[in-house]
Each structure stands twice: as structure tokens, then as C-alpha cells.
JSON list of C-alpha atoms in Angstrom, two decimals:
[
{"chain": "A", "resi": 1, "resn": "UNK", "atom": "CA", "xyz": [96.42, 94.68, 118.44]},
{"chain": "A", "resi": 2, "resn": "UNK", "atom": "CA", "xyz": [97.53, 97.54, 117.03]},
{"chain": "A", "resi": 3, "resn": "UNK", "atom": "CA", "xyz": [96.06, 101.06, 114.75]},
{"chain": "A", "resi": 4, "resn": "UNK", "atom": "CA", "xyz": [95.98, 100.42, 111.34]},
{"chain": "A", "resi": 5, "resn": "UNK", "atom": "CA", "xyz": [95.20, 102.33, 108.66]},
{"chain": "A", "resi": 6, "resn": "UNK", "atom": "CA", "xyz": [93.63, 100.23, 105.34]},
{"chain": "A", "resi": 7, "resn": "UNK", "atom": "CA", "xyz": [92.01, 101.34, 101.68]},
{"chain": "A", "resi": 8, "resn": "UNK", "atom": "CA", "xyz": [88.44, 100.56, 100.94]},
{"chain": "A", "resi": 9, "resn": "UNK", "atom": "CA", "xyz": [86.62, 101.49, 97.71]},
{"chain": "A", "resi": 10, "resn": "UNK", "atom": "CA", "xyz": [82.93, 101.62, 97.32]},
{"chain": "A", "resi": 11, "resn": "UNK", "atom": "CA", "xyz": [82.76, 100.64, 93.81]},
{"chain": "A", "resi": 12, "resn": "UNK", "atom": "CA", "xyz": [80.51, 101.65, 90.80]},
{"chain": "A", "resi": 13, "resn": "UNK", "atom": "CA", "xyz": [77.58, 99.10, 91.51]},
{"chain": "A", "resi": 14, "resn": "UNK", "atom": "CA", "xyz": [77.24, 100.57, 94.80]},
{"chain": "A", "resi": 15, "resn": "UNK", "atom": "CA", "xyz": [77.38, 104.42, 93.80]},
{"chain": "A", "resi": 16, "resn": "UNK", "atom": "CA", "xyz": [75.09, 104.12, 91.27]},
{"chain": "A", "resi": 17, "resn": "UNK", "atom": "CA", "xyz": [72.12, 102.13, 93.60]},
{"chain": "A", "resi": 18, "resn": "UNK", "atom": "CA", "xyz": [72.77, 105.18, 96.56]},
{"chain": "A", "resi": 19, "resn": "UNK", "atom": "CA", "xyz": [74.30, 102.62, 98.86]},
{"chain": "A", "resi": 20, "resn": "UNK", "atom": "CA", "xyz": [77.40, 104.44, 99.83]},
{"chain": "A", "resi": 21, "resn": "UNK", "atom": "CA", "xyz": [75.73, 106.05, 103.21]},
{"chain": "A", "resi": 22, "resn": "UNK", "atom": "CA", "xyz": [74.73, 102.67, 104.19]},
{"chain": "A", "resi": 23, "resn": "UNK", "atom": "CA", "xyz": [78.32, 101.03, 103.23]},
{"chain": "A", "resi": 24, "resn": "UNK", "atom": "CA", "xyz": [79.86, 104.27, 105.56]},
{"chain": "A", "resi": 25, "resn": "UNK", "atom": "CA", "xyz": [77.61, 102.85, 108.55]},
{"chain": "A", "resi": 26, "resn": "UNK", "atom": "CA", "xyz": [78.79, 99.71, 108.07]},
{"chain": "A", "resi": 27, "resn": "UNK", "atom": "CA", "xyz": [82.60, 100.51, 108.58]},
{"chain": "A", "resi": 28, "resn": "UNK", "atom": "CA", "xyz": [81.90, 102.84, 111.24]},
{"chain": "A", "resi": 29, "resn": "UNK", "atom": "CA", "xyz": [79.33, 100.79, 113.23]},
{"chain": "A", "resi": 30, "resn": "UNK", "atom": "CA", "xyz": [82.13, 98.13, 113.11]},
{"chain": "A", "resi": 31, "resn": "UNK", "atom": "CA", "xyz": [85.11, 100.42, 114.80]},
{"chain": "A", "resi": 32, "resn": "UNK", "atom": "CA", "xyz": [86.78, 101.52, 111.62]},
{"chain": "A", "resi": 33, "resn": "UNK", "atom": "CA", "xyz": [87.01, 105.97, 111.45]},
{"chain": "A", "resi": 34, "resn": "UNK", "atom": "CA", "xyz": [87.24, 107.07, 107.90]},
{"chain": "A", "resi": 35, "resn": "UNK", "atom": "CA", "xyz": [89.88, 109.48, 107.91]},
{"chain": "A", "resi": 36, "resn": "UNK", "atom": "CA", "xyz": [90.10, 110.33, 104.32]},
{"chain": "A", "resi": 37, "resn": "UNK", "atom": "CA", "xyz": [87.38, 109.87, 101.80]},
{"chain": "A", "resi": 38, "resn": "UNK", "atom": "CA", "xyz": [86.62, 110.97, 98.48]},
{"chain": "A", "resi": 39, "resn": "UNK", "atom": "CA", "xyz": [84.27, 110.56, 95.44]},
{"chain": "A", "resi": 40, "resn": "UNK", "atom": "CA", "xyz": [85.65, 110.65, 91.91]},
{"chain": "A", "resi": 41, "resn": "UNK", "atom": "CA", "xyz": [85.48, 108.85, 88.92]},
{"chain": "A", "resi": 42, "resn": "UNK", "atom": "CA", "xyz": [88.68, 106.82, 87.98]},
{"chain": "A", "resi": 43, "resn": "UNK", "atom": "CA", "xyz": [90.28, 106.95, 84.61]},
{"chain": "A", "resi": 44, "resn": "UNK", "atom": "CA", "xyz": [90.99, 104.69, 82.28]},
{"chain": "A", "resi": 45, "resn": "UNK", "atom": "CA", "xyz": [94.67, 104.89, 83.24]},
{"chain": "A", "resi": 46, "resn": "UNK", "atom": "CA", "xyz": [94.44, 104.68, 86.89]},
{"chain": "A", "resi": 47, "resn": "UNK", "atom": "CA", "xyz": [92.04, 101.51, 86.45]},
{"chain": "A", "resi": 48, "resn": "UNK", "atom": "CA", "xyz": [94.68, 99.75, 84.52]},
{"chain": "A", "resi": 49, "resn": "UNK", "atom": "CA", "xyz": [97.69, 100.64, 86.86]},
{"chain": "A", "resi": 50, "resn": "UNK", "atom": "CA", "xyz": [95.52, 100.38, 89.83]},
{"chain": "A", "resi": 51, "resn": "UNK", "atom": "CA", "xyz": [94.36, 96.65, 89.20]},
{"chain": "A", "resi": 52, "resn": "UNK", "atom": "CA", "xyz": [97.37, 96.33, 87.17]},
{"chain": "A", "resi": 53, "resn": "UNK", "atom": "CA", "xyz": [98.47, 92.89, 89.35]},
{"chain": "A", "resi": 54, "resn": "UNK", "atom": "CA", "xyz": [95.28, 91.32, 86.89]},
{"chain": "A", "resi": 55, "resn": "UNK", "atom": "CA", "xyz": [96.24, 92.28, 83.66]},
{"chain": "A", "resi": 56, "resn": "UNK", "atom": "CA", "xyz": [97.50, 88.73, 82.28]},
{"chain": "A", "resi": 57, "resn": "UNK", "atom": "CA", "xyz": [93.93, 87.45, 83.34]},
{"chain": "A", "resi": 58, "resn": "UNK", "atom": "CA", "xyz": [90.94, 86.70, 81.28]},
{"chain": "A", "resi": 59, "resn": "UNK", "atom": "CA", "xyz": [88.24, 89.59, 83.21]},
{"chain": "A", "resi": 60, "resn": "UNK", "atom": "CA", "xyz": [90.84, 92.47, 83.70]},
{"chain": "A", "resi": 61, "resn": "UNK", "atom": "CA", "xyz": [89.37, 94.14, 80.82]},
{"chain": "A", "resi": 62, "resn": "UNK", "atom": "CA", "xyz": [85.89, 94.20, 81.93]},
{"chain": "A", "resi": 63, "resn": "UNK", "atom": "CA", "xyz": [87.17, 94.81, 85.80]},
{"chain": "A", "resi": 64, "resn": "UNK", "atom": "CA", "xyz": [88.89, 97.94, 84.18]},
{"chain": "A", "resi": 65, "resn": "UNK", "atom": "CA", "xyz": [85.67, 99.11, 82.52]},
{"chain": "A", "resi": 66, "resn": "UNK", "atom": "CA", "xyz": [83.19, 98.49, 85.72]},
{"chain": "A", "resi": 67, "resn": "UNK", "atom": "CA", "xyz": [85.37, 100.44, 87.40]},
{"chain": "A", "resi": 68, "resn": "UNK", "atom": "CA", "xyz": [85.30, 103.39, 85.30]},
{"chain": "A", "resi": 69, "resn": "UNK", "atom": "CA", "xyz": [81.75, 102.84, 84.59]},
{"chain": "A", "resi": 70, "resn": "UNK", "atom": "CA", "xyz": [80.81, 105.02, 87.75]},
{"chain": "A", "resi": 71, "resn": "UNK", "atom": "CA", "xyz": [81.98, 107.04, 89.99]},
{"chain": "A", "resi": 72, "resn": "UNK", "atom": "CA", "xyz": [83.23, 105.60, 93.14]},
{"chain": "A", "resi": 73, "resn": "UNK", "atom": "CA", "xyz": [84.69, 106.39, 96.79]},
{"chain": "A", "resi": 74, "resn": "UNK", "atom": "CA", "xyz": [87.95, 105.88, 97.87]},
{"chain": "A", "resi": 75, "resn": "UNK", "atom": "CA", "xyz": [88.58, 106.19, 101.35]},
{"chain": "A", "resi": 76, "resn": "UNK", "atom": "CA", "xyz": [91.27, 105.49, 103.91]},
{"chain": "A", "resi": 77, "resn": "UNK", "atom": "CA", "xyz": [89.66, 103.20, 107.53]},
{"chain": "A", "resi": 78, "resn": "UNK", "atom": "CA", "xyz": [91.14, 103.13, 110.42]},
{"chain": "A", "resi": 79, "resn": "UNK", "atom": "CA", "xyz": [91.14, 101.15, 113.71]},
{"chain": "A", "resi": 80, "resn": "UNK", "atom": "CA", "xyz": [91.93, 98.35, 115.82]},
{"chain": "A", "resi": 81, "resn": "UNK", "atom": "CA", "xyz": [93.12, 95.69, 113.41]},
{"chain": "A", "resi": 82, "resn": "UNK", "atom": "CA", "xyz": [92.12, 97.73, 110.73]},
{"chain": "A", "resi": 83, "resn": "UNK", "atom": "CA", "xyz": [92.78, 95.62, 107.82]},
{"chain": "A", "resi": 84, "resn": "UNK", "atom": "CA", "xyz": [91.02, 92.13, 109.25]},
{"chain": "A", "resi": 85, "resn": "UNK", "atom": "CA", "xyz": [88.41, 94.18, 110.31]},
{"chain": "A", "resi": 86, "resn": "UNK", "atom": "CA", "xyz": [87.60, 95.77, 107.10]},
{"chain": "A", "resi": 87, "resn": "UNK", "atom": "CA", "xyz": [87.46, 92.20, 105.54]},
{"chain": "A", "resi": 88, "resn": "UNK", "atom": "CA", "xyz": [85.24, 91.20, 108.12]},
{"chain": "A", "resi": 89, "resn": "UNK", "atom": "CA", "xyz": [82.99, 93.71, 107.48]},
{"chain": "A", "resi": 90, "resn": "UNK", "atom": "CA", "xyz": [83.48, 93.39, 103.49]},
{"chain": "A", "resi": 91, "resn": "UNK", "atom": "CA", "xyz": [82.31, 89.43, 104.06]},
{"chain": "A", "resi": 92, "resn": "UNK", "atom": "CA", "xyz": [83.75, 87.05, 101.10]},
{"chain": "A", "resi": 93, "resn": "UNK", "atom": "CA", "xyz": [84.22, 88.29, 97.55]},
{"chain": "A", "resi": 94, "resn": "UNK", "atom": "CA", "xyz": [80.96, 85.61, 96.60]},
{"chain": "A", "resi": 95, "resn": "UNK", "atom": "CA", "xyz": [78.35, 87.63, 98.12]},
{"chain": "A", "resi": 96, "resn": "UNK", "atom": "CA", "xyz": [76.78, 83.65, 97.93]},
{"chain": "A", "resi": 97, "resn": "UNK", "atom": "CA", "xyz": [79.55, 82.78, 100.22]},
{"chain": "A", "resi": 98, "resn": "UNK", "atom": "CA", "xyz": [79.79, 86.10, 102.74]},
{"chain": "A", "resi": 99, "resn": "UNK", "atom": "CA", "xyz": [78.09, 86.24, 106.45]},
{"chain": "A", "resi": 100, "resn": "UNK", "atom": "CA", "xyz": [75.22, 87.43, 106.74]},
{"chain": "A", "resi": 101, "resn": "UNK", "atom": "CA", "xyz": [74.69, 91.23, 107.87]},
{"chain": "A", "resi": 102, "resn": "UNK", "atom": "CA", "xyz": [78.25, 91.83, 105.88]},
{"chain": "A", "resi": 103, "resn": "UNK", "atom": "CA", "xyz": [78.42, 94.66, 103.29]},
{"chain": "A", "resi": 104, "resn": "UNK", "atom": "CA", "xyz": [78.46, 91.71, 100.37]},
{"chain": "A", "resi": 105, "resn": "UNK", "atom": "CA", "xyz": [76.11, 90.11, 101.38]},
{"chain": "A", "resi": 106, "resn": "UNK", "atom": "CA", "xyz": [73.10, 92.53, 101.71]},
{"chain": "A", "resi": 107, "resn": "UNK", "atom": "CA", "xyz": [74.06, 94.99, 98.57]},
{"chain": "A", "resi": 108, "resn": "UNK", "atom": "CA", "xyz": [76.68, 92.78, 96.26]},
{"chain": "A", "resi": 109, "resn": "UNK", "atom": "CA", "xyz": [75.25, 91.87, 92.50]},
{"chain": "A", "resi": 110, "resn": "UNK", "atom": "CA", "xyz": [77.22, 88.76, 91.87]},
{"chain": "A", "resi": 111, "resn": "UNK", "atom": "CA", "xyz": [80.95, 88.17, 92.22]},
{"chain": "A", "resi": 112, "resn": "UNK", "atom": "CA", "xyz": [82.33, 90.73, 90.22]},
{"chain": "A", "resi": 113, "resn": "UNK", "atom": "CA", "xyz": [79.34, 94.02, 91.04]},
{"chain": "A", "resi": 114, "resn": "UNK", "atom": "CA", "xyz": [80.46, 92.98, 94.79]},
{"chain": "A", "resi": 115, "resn": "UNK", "atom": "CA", "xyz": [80.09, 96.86, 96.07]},
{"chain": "A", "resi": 116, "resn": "UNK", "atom": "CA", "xyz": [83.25, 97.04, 98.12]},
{"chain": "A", "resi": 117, "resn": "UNK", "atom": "CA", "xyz": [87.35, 96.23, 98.11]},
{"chain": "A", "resi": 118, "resn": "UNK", "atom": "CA", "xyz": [89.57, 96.70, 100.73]},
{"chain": "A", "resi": 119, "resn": "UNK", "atom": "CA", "xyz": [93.34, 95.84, 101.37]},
{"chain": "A", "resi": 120, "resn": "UNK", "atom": "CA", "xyz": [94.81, 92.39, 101.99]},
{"chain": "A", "resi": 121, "resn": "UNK", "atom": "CA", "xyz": [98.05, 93.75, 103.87]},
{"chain": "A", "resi": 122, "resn": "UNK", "atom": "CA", "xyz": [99.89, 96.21, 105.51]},
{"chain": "A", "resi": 123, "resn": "UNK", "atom": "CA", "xyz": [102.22, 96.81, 102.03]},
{"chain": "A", "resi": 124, "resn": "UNK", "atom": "CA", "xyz": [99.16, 96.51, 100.33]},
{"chain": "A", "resi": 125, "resn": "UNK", "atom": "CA", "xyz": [97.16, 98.95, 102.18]},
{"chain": "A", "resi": 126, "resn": "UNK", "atom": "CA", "xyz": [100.18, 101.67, 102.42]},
{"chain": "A", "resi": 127, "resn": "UNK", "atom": "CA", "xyz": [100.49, 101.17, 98.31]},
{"chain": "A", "resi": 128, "resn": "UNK", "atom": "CA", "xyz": [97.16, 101.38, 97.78]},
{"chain": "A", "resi": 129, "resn": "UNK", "atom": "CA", "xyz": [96.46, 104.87, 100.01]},
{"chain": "A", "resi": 130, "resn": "UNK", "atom": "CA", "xyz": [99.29, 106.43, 98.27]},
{"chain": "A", "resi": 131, "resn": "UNK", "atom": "CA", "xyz": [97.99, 105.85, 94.68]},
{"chain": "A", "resi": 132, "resn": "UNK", "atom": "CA", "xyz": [94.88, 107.78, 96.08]},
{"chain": "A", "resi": 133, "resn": "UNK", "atom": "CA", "xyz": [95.66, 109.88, 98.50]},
{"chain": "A", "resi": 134, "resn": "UNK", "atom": "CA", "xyz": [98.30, 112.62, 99.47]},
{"chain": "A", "resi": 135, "resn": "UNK", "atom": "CA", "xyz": [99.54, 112.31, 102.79]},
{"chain": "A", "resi": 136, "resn": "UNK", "atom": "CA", "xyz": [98.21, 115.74, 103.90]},
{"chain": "A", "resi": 137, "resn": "UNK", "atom": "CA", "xyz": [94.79, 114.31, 102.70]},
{"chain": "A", "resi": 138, "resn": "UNK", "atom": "CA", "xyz": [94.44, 111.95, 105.66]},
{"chain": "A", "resi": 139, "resn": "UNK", "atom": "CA", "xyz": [92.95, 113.55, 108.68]},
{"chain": "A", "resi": 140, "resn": "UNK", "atom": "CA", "xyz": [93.22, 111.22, 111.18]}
]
């Protein structure tokens, strides 16, 4: 296996309950170094092209406003399988559905407050760190 680098977000249901400390712990007790992190609150515009692969479909209007409801972390992971691991971690998107002990699981709200997202892919990790972050921003 190789180092990867992958995207997380600790979204707006988890900022606001003061879980992002124990959502950090979580990647890093699993392997995964956070080598660039950063709170802000996303626009309006960077919600919509961000999640802009849902906009035909019925909830991308209220995805777009959760996420700007709060502010939340974006961060680049890295490690050992980096991507896999992350969704390991992450557990499934139905916090009903995840493993126990995963980040879903103990702090997600339903399916759509689920606390976390992370990268499916490689293409899709290296597009979504560059929407984010500036390469000089990653301190790895």
C-alpha cells in the first residue's frame, strides 16, 4: 500500500455540538496525519460548486444550506491507504448502518447531519484538496 493523501470535512452538525476534537482523534488514532486543516464557513457559492455533482437531485438545496449553516473544517489526511482508511473510519453514510466505534456512528444525526465526508478516489480526493487548499497550505 501506498501514501495517500484524501479530503475530509467535519461538517456543520458536528461544529456546532463541539465534536471536532473528538472527530481529529478519530483520524489520527486510526493512522491518518492531518497535514492541512482549517475552519471556515463556506459560502453560498462554494456549496453549490462544491457539491455541484447533486444539483439535478431533489435534497441539493437543503445539502447546500446545511452546509453553510455552520462553520466547518476542511482538512487534508494522510496515510497508509489513506482514502479506504478514512471511509473506514467515517463508517457508512446511515449512521443506522455504520460499525460501531466509527465517527457516524457515535456523533451522526440521521443520514443527512452525518458529521463527516471524505473522498471516494484518488481524482476525487486531488479535486477536492485543490478547491480548498493551496498547495503551499499542506504541510506534510
Amino acid at each position: 500500500m501506498a501514501i495517500q493523501r484524501t479530503f475530509s470535512i467535519i461538517k456543520p452538525d458536528a461544529t456546532k455540538r463541539n465534536l471536532t476534537g473528538k472527530i481529529i482523534a478519530k483520524f489520527e488514532d486510526a493512522g491518518l496525519r492531518i497535514v492541512a486543516s482549517k475552519r471556515i464557513r463556506m459560502t453560498r457559492e462554494q456549496a453549490e460548486a462544491f457539491y455541484g455533482v447533486h444539483k439535478e437531485r431533489p435534497f441539493f438545496g437543503e445539502l447546500v444550506d446545511f452546509m453553510i449553516s455552520e462553520p466547518v473544517v476542511v482538512q487534508v489526511l494522510e496515510g497508509e491507504d489513506a482514502i479506504a482508511k478514512n471511509r473506514e473510519v467515517m463508517g457508512a453514510t446511515n449512521p443506522a448502518d455504520a460499525a460501531p466505534g466509527t465517527i457516524r456512528k457515535e456523533f451522526a444525526l440521521s443520514v443527512g447531519e452525518n458529521s463527516v465526508h471524505g473522498s471516494d478516489a484518488p481524482e476525487t480526493a486531488a479535486e477536492e484538496i485543490r478547491f480548498f487548499f493551496k498547495d503551499e497550505e499542506i504541510v506534510g
